[in-house]
CSV table of C-alpha atoms in Angstrom, one decimal:
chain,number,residue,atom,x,y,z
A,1,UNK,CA,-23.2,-3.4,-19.7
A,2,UNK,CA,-22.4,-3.8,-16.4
A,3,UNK,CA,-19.1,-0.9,-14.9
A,4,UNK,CA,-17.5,-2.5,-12.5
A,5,UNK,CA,-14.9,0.2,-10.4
A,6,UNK,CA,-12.1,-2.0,-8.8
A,7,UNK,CA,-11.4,0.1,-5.9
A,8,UNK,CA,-13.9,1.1,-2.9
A,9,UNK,CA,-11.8,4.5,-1.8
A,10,UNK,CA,-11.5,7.9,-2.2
A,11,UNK,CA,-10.4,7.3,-6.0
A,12,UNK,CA,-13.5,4.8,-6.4
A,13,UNK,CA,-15.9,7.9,-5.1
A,14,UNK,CA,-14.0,9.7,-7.2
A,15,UNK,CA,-14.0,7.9,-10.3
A,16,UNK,CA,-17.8,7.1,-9.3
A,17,UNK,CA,-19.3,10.5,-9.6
A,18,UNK,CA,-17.4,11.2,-13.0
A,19,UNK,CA,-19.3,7.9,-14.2
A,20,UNK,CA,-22.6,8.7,-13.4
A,21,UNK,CA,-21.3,12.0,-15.5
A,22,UNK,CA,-20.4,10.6,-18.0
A,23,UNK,CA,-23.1,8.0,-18.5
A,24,UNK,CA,-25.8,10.1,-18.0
A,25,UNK,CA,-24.7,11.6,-21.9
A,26,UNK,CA,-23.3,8.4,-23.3
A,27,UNK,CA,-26.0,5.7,-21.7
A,28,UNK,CA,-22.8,3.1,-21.8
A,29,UNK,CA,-23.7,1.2,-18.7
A,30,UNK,CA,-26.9,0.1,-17.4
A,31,UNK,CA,-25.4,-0.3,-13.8
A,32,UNK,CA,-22.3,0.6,-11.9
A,33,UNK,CA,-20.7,-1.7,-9.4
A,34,UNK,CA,-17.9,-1.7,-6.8
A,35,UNK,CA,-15.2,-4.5,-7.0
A,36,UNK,CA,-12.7,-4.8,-3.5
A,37,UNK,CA,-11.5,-8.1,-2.6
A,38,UNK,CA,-9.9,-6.7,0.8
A,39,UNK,CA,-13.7,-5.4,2.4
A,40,UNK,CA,-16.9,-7.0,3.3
A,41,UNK,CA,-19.5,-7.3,0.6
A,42,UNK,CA,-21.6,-4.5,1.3
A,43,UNK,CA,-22.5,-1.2,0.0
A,44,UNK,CA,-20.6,1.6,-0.8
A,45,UNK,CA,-21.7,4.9,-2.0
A,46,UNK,CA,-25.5,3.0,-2.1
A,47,UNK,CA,-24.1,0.6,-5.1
A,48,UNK,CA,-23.9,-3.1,-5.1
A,49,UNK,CA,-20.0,-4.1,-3.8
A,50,UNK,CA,-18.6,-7.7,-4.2
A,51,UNK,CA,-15.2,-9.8,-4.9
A,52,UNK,CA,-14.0,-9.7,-8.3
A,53,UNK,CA,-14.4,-14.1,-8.6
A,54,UNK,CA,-18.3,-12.9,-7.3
A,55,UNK,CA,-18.7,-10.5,-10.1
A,56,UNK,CA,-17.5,-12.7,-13.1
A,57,UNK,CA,-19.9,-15.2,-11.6
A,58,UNK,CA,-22.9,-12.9,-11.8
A,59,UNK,CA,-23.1,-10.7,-14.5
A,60,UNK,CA,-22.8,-11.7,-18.4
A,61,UNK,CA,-21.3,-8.3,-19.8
A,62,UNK,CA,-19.0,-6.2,-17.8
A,63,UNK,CA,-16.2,-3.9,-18.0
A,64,UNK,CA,-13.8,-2.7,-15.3
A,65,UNK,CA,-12.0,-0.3,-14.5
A,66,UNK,CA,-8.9,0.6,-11.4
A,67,UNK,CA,-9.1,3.5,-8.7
A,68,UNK,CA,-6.5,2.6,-7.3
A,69,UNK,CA,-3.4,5.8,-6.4
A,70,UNK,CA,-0.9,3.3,-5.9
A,71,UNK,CA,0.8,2.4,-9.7
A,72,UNK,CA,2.2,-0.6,-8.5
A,73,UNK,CA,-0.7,-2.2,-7.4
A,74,UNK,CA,-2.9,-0.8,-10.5
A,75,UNK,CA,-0.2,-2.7,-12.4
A,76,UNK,CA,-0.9,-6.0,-10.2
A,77,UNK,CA,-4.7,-5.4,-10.9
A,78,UNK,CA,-4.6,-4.8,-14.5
A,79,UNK,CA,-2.4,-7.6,-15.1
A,80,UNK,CA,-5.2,-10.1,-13.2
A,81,UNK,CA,-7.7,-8.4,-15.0
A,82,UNK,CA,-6.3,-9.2,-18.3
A,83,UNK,CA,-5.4,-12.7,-17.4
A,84,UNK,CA,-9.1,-13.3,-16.4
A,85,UNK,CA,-10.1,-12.1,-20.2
A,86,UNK,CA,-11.8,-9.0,-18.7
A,87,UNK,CA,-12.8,-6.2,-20.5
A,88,UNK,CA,-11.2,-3.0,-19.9
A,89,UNK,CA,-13.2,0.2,-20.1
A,90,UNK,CA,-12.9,3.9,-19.2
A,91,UNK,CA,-13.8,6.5,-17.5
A,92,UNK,CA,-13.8,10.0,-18.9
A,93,UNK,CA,-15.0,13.4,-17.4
A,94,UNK,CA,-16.6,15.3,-20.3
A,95,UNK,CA,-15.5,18.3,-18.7
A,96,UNK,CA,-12.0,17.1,-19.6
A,97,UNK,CA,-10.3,18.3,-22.7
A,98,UNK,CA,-8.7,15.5,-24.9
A,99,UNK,CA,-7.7,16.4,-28.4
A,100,UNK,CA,-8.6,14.4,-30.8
A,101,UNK,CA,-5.4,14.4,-32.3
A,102,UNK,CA,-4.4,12.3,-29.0
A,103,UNK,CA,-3.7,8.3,-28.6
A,104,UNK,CA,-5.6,6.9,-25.7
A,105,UNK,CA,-4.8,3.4,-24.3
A,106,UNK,CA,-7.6,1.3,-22.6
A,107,UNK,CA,-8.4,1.3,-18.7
A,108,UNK,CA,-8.1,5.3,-18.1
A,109,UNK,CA,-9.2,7.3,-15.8
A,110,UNK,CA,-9.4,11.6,-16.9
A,111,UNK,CA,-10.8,13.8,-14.4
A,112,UNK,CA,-12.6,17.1,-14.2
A,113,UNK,CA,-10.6,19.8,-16.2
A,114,UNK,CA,-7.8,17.9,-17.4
A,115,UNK,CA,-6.2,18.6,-20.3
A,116,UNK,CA,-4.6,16.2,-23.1
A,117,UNK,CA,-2.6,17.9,-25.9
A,118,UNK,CA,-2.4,16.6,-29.6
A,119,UNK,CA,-0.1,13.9,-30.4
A,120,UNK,CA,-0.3,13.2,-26.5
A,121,UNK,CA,0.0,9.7,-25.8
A,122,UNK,CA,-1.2,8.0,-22.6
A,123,UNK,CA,-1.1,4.3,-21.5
A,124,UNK,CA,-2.9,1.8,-20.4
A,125,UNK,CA,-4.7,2.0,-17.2
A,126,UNK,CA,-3.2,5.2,-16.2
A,127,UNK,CA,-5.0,8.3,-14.0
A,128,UNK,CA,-5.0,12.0,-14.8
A,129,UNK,CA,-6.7,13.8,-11.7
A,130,UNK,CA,-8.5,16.9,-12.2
A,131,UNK,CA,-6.6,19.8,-14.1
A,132,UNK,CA,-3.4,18.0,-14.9
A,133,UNK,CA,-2.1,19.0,-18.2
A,134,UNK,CA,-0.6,16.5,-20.8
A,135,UNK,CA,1.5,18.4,-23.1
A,136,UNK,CA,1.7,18.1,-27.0
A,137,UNK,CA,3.6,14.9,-28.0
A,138,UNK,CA,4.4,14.0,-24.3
A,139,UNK,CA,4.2,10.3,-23.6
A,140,UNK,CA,2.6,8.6,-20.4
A,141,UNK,CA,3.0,5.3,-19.9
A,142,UNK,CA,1.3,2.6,-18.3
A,143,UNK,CA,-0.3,2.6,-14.8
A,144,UNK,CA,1.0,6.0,-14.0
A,145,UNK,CA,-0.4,8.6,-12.1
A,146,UNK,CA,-0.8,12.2,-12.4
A,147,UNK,CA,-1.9,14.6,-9.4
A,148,UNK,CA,-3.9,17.7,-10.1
A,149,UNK,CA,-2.0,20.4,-11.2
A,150,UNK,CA,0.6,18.9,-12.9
A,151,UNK,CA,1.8,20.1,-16.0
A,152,UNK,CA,3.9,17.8,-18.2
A,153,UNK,CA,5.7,19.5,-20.7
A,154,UNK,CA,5.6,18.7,-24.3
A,155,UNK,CA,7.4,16.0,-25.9
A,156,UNK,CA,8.7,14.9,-22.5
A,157,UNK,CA,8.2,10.8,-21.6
A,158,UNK,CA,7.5,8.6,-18.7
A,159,UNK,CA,8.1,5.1,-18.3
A,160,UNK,CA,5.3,3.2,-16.6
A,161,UNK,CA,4.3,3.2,-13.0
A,162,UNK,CA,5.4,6.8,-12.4
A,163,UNK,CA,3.6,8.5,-9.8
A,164,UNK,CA,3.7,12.6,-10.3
A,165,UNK,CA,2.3,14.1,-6.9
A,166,UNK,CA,0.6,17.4,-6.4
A,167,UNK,CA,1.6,20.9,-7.8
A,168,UNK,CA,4.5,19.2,-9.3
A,169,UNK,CA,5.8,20.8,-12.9
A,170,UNK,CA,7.9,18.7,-15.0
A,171,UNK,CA,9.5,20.9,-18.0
A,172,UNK,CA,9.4,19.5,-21.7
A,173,UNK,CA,11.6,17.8,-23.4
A,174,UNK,CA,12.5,15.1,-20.4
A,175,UNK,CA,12.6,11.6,-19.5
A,176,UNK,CA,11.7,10.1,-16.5
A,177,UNK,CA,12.0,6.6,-15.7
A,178,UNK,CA,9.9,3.5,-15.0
A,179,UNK,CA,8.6,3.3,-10.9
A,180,UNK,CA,9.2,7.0,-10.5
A,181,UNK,CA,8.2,9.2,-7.5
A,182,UNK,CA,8.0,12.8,-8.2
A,183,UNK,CA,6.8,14.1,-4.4
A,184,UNK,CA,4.4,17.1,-4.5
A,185,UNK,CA,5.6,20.0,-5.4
A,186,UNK,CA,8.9,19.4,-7.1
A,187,UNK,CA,10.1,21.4,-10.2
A,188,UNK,CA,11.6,18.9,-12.4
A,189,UNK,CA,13.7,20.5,-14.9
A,190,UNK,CA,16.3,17.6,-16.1
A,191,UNK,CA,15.8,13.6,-16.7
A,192,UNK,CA,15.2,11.2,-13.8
A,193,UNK,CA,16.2,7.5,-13.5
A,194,UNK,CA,14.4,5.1,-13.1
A,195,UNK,CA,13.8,3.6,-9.4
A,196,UNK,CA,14.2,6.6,-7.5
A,197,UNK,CA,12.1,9.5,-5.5
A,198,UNK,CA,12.5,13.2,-6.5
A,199,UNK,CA,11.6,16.6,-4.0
A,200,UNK,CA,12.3,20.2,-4.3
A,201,UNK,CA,13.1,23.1,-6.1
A,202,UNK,CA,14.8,22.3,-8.4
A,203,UNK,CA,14.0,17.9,-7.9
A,204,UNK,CA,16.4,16.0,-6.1
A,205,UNK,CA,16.7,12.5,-5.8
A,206,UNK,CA,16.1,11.6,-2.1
A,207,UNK,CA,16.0,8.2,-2.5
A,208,UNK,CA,16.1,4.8,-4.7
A,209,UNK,CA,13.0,3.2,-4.5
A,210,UNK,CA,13.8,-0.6,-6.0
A,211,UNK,CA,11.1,-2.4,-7.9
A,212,UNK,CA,9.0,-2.7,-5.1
A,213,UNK,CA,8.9,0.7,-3.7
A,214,UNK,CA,5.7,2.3,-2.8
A,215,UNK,CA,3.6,6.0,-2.4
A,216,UNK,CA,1.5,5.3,0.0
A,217,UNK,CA,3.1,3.4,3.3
């Protein structure tokens, strides 16, 4: 079995080093590749990088999965992905903690001290960087992603494509909405719509994002 990380960047190094962690206990993948559509075939990180129509092409059993920051483009990725039959795999630090009372979707990446709660439920193709915490029955939906040092409080729920920046608490009990910005360091302490960026102390919408709207410009 081939692992195929879609995204040669700081999140694909990333996501790299916690593979080669994780298969050297599990002995899942016999080689790790990088997938980037937008950059020359060469090598990054000293592994094998080619376009994803080059990879199906070549190798017989493979699994990928996104580092990508950016939900709404892990969204555009996965959805390819599935359309192409691919198989989805993850990527999980085994210095994590992840109850085993938890649901895990397919496609995720769980970083260096992270923490997942019982009854914790995270979706498909979503990121939890290093020491983030998933309270108990929260519920993290697809093609999110969760900054180091965030703390979701129990029972709260996030629609899909919400990105949670840095440092930034969100107290239980809440609901946030689909294509959600939460800037670093934000205290969230009531519900957020759907569409918009949040900052401060307490969060603040700043702005309304759309459907489109992006992190990273």
């Amino acid at each position: 079995m081939v692992l195929a990380i879609f995204g040669a960047s700081g999140q694909g190094k990333e996501v790299r080093e916690i593979a080669d962690y994780q298969n050297a206990i599990t002995k899942r993948w016999d080689k790790t590749i990088f997938i980037d559509d937008n950059k020359p075939e060469i090598e990054y990180m000293g592994l094998e990088m080619c376009r994803l129509e080059k990879a199906l092409e070549k190798y017989k059993e493979i699994e990928f999965v996104i580092a990508v920051g950016e939900p709404k483009t892990k969204r555009r990725i996965y959805t390819r992905l599935l359309a192409l039959n691919c198989k989805i795999g993850s990527v999980i630090s085994p210095d994590s903690q992840v109850s085993p009372y938890c649901k895990l979707g397919q496609g995720l990446v769980i970083k260096r001290g992270a923490i997942i709660s019982a009854d914790a439920e995270i979706g498909d193709d979503t990121t939890i960087q290093s020491y983030a915490c998933i309270g108990h029955d929260a519920i993290i939906g697809k093609h999110c992603q969760i900054s180091t040092h965030v703390d979701i409080g129990g029972q709260t729920v996030l629609g899909e494509c919400v990105f949670v920046g840095l440092n930034a608490p969100v107290r239980e009990l809440l609901r946030i909405g689909d294509n959600t910005i939460i800037s670093a360091g934000a205290v969230v302490l009531k519900d957020v719509d759907a569409n918009v960026t949040v900052m401060g102390n307490p969060a603040r919408v700043i702005s309304r994002n759309g459907e489109n709207g992006q992190v990273f410009h």
